[in-house]
mmCIF file of C-alpha atoms in Angstrom:
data_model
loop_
_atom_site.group_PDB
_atom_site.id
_atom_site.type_symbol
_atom_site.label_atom_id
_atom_site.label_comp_id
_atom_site.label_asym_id
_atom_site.label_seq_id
_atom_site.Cartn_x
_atom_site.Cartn_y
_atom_site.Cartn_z
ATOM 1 C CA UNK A 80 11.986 3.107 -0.127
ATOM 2 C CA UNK A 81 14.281 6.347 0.040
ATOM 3 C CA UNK A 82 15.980 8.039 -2.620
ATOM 4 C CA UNK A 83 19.543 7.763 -0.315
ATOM 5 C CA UNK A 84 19.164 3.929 -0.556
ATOM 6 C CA UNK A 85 18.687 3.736 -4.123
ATOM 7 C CA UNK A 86 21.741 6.502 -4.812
ATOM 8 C CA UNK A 87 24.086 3.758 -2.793
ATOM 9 C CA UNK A 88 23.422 1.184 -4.365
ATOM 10 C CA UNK A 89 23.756 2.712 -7.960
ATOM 11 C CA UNK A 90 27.192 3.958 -6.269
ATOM 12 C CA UNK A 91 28.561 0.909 -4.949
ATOM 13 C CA UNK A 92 27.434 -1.278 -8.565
ATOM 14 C CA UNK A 93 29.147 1.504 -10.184
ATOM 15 C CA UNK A 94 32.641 1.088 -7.945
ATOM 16 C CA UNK A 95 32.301 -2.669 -7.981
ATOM 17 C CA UNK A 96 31.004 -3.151 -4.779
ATOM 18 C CA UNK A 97 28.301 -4.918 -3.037
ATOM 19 C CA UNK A 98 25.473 -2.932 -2.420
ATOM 20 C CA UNK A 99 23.398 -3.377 0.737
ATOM 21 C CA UNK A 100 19.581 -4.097 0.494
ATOM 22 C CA UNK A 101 18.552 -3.133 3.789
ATOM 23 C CA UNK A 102 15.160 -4.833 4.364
ATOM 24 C CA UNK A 103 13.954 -1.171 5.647
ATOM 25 C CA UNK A 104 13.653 -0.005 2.366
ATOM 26 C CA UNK A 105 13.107 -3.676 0.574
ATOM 27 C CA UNK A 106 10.529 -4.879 3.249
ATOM 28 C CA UNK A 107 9.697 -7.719 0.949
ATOM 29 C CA UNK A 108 12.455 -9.805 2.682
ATOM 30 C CA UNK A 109 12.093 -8.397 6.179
ATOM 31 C CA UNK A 110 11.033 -10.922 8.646
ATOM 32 C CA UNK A 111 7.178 -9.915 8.658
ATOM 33 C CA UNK A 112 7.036 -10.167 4.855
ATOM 34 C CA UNK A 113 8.580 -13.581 4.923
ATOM 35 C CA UNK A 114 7.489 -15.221 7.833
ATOM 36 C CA UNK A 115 6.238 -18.925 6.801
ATOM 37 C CA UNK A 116 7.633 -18.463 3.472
ATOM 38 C CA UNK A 117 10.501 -21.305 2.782
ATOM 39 C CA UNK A 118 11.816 -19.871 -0.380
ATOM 40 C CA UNK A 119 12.631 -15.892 1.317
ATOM 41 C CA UNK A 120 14.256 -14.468 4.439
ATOM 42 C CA UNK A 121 15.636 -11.561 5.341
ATOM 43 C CA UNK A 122 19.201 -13.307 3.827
ATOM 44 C CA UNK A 123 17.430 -13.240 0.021
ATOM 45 C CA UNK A 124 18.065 -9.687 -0.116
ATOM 46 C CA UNK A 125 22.127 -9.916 0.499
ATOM 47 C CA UNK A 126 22.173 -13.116 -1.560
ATOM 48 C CA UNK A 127 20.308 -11.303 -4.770
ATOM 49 C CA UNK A 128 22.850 -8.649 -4.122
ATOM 50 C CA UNK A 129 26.233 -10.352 -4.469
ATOM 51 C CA UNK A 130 24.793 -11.523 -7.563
ATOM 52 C CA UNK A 131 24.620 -7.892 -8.485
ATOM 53 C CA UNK A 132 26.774 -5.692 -10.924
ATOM 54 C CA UNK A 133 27.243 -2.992 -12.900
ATOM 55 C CA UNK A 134 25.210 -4.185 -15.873
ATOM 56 C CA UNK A 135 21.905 -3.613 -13.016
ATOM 57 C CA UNK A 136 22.774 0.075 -12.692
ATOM 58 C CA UNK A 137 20.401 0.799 -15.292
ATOM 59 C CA UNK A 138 17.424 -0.745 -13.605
ATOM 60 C CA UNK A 139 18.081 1.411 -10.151
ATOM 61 C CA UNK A 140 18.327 4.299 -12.178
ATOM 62 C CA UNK A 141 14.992 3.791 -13.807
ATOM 63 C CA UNK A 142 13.563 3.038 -10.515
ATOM 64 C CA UNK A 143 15.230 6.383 -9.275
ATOM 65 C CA UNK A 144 13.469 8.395 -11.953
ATOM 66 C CA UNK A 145 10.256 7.010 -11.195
ATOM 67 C CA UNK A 146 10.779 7.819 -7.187
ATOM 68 C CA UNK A 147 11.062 11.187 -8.604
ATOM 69 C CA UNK A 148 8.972 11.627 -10.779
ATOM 70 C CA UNK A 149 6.030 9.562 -8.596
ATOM 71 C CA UNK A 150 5.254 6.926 -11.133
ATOM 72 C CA UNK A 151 3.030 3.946 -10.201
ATOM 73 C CA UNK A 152 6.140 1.775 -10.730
ATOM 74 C CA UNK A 153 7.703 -0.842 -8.465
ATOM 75 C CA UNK A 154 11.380 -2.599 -8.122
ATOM 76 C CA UNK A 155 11.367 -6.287 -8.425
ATOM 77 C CA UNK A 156 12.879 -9.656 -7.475
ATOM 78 C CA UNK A 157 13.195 -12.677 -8.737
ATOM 79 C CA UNK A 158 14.302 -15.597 -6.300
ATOM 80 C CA UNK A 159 15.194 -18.496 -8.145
ATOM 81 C CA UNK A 160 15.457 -21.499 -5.265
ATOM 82 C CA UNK A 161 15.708 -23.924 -8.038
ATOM 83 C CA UNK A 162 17.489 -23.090 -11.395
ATOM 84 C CA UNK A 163 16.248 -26.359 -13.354
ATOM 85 C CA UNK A 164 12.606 -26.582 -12.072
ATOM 86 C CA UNK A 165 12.419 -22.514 -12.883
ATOM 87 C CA UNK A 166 13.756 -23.145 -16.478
ATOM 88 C CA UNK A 167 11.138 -26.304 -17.116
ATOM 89 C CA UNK A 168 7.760 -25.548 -18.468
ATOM 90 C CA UNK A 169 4.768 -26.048 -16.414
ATOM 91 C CA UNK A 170 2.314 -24.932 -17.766
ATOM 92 C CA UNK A 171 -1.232 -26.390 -16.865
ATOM 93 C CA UNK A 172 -4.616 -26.494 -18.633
ATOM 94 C CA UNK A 173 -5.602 -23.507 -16.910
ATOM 95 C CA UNK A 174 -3.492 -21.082 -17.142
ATOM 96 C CA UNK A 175 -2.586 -18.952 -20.480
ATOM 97 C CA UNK A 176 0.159 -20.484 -22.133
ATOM 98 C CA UNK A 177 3.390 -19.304 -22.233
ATOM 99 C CA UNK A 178 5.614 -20.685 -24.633
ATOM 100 C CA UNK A 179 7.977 -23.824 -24.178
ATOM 101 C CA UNK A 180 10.098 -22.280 -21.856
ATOM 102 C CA UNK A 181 10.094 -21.460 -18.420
ATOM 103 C CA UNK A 182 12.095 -18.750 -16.840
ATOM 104 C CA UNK A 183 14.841 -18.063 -18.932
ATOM 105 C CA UNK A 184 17.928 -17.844 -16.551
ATOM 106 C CA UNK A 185 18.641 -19.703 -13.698
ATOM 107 C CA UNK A 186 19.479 -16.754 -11.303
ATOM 108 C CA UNK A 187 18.266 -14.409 -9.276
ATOM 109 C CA UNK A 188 18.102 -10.702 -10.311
ATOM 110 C CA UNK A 189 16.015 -7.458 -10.022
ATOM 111 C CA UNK A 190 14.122 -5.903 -12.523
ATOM 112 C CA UNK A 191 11.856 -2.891 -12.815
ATOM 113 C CA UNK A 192 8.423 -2.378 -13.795
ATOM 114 C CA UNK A 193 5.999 0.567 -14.217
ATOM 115 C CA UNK A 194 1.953 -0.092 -14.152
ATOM 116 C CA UNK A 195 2.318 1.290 -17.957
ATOM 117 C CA UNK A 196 4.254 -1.941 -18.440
ATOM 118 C CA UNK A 197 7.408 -0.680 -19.192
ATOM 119 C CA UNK A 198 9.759 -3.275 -17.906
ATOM 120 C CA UNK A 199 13.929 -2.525 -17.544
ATOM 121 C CA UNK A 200 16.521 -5.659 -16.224
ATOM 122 C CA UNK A 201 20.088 -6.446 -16.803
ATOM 123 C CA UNK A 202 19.000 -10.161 -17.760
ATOM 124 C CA UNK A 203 17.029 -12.050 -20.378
ATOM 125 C CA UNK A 204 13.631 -12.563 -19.550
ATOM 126 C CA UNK A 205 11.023 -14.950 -21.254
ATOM 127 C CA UNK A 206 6.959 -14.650 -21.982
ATOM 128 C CA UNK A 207 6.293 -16.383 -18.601
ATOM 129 C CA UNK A 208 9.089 -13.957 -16.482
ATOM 130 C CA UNK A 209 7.528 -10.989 -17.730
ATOM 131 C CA UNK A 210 4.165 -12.218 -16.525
ATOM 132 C CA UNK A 211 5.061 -12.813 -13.069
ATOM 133 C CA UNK A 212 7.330 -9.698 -13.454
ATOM 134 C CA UNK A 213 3.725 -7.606 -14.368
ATOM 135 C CA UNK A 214 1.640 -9.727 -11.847
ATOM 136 C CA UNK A 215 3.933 -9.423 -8.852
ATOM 137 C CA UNK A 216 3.936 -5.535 -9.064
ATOM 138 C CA UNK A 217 -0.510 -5.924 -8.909
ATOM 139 C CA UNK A 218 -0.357 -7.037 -5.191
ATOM 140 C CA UNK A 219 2.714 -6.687 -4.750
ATOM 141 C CA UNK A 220 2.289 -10.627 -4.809
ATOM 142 C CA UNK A 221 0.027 -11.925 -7.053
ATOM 143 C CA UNK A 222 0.525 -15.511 -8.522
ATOM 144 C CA UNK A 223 4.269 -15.906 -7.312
ATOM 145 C CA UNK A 224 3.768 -19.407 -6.142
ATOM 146 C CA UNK A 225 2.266 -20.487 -9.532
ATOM 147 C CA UNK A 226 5.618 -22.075 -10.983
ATOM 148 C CA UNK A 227 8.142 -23.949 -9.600
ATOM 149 C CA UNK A 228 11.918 -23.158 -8.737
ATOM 150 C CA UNK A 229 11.628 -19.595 -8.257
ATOM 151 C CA UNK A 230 8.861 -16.688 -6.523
ATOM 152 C CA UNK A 231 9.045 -12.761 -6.794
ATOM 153 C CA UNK A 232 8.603 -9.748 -4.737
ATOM 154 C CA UNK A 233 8.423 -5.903 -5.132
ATOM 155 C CA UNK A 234 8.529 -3.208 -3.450
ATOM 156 C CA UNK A 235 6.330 0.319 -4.310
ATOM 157 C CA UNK A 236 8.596 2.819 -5.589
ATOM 158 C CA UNK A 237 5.568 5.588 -4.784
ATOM 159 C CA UNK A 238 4.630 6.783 -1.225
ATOM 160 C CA UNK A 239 2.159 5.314 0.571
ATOM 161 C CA UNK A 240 -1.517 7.159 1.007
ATOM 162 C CA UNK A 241 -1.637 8.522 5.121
ATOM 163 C CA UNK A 242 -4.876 7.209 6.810
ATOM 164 C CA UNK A 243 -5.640 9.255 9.840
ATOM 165 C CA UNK A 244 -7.899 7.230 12.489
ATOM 166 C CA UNK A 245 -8.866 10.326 15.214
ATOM 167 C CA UNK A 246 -10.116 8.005 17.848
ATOM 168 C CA UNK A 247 -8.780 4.509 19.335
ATOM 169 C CA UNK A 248 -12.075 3.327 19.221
ATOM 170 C CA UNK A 249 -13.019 -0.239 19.119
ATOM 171 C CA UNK A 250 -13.468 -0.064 14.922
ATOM 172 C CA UNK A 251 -10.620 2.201 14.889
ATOM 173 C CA UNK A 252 -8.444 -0.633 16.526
ATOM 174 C CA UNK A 253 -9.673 -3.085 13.706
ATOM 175 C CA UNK A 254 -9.265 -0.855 10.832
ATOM 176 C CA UNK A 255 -5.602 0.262 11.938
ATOM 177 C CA UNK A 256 -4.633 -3.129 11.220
ATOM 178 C CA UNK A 257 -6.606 -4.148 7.966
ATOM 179 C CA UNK A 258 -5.604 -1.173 6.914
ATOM 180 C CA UNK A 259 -1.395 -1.605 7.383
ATOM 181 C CA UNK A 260 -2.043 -5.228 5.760
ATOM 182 C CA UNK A 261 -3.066 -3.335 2.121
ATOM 183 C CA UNK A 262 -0.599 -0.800 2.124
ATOM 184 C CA UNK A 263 -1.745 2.443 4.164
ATOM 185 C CA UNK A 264 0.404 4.562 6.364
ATOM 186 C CA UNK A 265 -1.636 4.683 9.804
ATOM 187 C CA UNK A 266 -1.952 7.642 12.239
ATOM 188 C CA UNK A 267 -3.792 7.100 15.164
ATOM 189 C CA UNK A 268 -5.402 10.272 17.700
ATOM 190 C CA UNK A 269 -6.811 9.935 20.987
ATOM 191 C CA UNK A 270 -7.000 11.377 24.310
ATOM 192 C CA UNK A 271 -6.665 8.448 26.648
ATOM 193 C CA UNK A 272 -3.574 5.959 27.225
ATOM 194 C CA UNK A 273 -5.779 3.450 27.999
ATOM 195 C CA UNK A 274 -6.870 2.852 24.923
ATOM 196 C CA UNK A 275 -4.071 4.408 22.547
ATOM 197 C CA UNK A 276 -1.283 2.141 23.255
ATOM 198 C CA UNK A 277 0.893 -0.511 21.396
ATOM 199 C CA UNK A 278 -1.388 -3.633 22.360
ATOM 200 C CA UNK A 279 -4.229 -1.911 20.779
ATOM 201 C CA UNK A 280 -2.113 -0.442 18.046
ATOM 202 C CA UNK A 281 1.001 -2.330 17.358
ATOM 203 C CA UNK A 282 1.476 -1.267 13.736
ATOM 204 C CA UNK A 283 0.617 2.377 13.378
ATOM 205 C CA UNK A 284 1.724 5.936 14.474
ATOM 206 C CA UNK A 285 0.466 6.860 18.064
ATOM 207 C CA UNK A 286 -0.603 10.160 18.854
ATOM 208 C CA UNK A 287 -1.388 10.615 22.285
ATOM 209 C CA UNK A 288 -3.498 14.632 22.975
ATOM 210 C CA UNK A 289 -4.603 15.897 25.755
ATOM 211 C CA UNK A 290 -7.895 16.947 24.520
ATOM 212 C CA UNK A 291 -9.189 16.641 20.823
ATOM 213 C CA UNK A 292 -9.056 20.985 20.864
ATOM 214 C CA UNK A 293 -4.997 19.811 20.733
ATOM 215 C CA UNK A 294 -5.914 18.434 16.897
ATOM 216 C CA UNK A 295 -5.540 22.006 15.668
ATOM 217 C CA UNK A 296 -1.922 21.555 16.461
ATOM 218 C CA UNK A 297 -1.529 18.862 14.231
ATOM 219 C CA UNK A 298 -0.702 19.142 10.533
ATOM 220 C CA UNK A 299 -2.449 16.559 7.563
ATOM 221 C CA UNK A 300 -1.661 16.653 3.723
ATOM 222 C CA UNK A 301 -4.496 17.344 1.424
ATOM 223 C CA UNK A 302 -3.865 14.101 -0.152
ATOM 224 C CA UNK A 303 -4.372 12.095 3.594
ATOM 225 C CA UNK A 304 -7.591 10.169 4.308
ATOM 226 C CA UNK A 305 -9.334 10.793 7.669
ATOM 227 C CA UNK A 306 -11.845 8.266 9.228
ATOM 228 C CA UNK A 307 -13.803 9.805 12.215
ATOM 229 C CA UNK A 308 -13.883 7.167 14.743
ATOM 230 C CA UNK A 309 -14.047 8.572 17.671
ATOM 231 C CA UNK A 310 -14.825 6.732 21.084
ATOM 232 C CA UNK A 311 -18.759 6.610 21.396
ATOM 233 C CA UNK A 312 -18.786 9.354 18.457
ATOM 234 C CA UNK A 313 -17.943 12.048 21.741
ATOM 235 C CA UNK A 314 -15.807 13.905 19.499
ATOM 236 C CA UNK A 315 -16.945 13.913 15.863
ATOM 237 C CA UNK A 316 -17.248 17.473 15.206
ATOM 238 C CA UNK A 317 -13.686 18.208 16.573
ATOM 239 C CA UNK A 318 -12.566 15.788 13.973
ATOM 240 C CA UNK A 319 -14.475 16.500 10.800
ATOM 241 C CA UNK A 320 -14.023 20.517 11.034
ATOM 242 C CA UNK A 321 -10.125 19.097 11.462
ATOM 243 C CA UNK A 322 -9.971 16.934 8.487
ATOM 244 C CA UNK A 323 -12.254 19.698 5.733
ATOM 245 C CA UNK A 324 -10.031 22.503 6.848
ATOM 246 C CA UNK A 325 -7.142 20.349 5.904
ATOM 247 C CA UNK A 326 -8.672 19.693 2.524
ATOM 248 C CA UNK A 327 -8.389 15.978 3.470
ATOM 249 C CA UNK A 328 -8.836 14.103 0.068
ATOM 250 C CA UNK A 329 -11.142 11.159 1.844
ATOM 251 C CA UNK A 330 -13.085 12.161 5.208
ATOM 252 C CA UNK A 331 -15.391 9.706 6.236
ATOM 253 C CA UNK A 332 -17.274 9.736 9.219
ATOM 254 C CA UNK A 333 -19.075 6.138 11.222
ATOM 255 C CA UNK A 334 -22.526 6.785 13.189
ATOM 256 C CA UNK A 335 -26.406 6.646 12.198
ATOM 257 C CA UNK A 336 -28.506 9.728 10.867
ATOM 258 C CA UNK A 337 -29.769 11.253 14.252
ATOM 259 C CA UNK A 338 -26.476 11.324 15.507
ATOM 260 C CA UNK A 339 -25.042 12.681 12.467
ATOM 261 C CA UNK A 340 -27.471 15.776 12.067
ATOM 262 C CA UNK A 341 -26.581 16.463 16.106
ATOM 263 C CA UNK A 342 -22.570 16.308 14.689
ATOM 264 C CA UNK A 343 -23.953 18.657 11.316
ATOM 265 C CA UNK A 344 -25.306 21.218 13.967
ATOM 266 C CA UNK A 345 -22.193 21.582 16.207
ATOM 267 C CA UNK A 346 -19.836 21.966 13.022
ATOM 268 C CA UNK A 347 -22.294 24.162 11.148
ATOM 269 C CA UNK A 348 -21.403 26.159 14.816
ATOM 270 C CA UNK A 349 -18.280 25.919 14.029
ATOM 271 C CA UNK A 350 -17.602 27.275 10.853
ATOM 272 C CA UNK A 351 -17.909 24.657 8.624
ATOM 273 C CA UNK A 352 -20.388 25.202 5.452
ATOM 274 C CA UNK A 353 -22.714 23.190 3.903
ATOM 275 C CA UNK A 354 -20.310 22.018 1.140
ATOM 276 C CA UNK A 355 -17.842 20.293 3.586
ATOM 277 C CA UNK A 356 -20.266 18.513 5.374
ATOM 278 C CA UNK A 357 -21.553 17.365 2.255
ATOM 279 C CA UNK A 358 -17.673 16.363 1.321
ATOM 280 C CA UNK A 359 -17.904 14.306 4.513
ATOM 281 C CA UNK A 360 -18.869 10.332 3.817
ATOM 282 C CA UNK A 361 -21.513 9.597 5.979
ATOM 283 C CA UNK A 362 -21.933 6.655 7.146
ATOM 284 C CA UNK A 363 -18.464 5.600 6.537
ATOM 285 C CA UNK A 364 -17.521 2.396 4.270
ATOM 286 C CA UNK A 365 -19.357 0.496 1.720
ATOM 287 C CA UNK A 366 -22.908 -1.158 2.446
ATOM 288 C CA UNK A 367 -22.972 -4.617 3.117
ATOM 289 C CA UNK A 368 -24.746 -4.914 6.523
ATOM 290 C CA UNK A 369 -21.782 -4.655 9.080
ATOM 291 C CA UNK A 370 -22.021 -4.350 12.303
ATOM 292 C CA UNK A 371 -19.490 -5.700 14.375
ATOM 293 C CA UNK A 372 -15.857 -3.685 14.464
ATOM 294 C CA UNK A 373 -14.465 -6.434 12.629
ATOM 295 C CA UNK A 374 -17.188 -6.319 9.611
ATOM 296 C CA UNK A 375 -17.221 -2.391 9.832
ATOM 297 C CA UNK A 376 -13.330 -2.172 9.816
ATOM 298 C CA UNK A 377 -13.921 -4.357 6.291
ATOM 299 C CA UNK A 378 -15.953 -2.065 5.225
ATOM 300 C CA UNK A 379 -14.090 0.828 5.845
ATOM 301 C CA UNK A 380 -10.759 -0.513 4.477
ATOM 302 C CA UNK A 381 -12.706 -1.537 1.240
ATOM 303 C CA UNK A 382 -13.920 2.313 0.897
ATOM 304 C CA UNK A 383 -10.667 3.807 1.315
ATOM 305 C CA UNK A 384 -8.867 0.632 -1.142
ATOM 306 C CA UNK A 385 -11.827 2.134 -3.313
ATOM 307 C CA UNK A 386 -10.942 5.927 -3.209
ATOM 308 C CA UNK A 387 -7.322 4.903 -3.479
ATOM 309 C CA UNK A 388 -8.075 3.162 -6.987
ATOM 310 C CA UNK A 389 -10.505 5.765 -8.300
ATOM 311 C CA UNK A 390 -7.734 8.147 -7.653
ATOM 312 C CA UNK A 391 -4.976 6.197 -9.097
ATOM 313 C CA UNK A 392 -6.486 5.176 -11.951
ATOM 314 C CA UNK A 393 -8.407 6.811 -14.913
ATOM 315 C CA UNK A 394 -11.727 6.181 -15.786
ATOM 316 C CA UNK A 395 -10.643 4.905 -18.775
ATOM 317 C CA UNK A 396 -8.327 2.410 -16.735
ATOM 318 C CA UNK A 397 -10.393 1.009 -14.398
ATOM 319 C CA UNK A 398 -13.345 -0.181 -17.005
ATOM 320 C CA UNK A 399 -10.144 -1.655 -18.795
ATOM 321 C CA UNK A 400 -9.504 -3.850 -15.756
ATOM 322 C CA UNK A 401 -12.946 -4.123 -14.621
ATOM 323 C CA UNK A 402 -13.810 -5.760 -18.403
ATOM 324 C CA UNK A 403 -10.786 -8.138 -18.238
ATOM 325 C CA UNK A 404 -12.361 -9.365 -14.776
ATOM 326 C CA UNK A 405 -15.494 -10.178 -16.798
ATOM 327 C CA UNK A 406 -17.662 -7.838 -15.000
#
């Protein structure tokens, strides 16, 4: 999402235009997002839109503040694909009730909503909309095929968390994926072709070196994660004294204890102290017994959804949600 798009739309609502929802910066209707879904397409963003009018500008602008400002806050949709069945109450004898009433319009709109609940929209909204208006923003999809006639979808108004891979190694082939699926930005180094390239990473940033020394060329953000991955752990050091004198927030590093203290020796060489190799996560991911690159690539991407919460979220937060899970 870019501030640009968000400025042009509040324009053209403001001049009585239709505003274009480009699904670059509303993926939620772009072709991958959609694909086997009957009720979206890339179309449901121009259809939502000509349904659009001044009376929204309000809910872009709160959206444009919280760009700013970096908020945990998302922009919304609801697609209604059938007005009566969205209005009709279903609940079940599951689910917490909601009242008598369904949705409480029968059209599509957009709405805003902020993880401190705060929710702005130009139209009425009932008990059971401003559930799936809260619940949508969790996934960004969570229960949006629970009721019938209508779904949601959102789109992160906050900048997705860089995950640097520095190797194209078999793991590092699994986790690029996994990890594009929950929402990280993916940057893959290597020094061979044969194994950096678009079949092995179709989804993430390619950068090709000539040598790891080249790394030093290469800038990261303190607030990046870095997973050491590198092809049959050949160049480990190079990319652990990379990622600690970047200040990487996450470095995490795959391979078993001898081979480790051989990798603690040649950065120790290096210049790096005790401290950052302590900083380092070693072995990398949580501990469930994986082996395979598949299972290790889980257990990676679970780490790093892990840091991501703990440093989203207070502590005071997270045992909030972790008691209204019941555990």
């Amino acid at each position: 999402m870019r501030e640009e798009a968000l400025l042009q739309i509040i324009d053209a609502l403001q001049a009585g235009r239709v505003p274009q929802l480009g699904v670059e910066d509303f993926p939620c209707f772009g072709a991958q997002a959609t694909q086997g879904n009957p009720h979206i397409a890339p179309q449901t963003a121009q259809d939502i839109a000509q349904g659009l009018t001044a009376a929204d500008v309000p809910t872009f602008e709160r959206a444009l503040a919280a760009m700013r400002e970096g908020e945990l806050a998302w922009l919304g949709f609801k697609v209604v694909y059938d007005g009566a069945a969205a209005q009709a109450n279903t609940d079940n004898n599951v689910t917490k009730k909601y009242g008598e009433v369904g949705s409480a319009t029968a059209r599509s709109g957009v709405f805003f909503c902020s993880d401190a609940k705060e929710i702005v929209a130009s139209w009425e909204y009932s008990p059971r909309d401003t559930f799936q208006m809260k619940d949508v923003t969790r996934g960004p999809s969570m229960h949006t095929e629970q009721f019938e006639g209508l779904t949601w979808c959102s789109v992160p108004l906050f900048g997705s968390v860089r995950v640097w891979l520095l190797g194209a190694s078999d793991v590092a082939s699994e986790v690029a994926a996994l990890a594009d699926h929950v929402g990280f930005q993916v940057t893959v180094v290597d020094d061979d072709a044969a194994y950096l390239n678009e079949e092995r990473f179709p989804l993430a940033q390619r950068i090709l070196v000539g040598d790891f020394s080249e790394l030093d060329g290469i800038d990261a953000a303190p607030s990046d994660y870095v997973c050491v991955l590198t092809r049959g752990h050949m160049h480990d050091p190079e990319g652990c004294l990379w990622a600690t004198r970047h200040n990487a927030h996450y470095v995490g590093m795959m391979g078993c204890a001898g081979k480790n203290n051989t990798v603690y020796e040649l950065c120790v060489q290096n210049g790096m102290t005790d401290a950052q190799w302590e900083s380092v996560k070693r072995p990398i991911g949580l501990k469930f017994g994986a082996k395979t690159p598949a299972e290790l690539a889980i257990a990676i991407v679970a780490e790093l959804v892990d840091v991501r919460y703990r440093e989203r979220y207070s502590e005071e937060a997270r045992e909030k949600h972790e008691a209204s899970l019941g555990r």
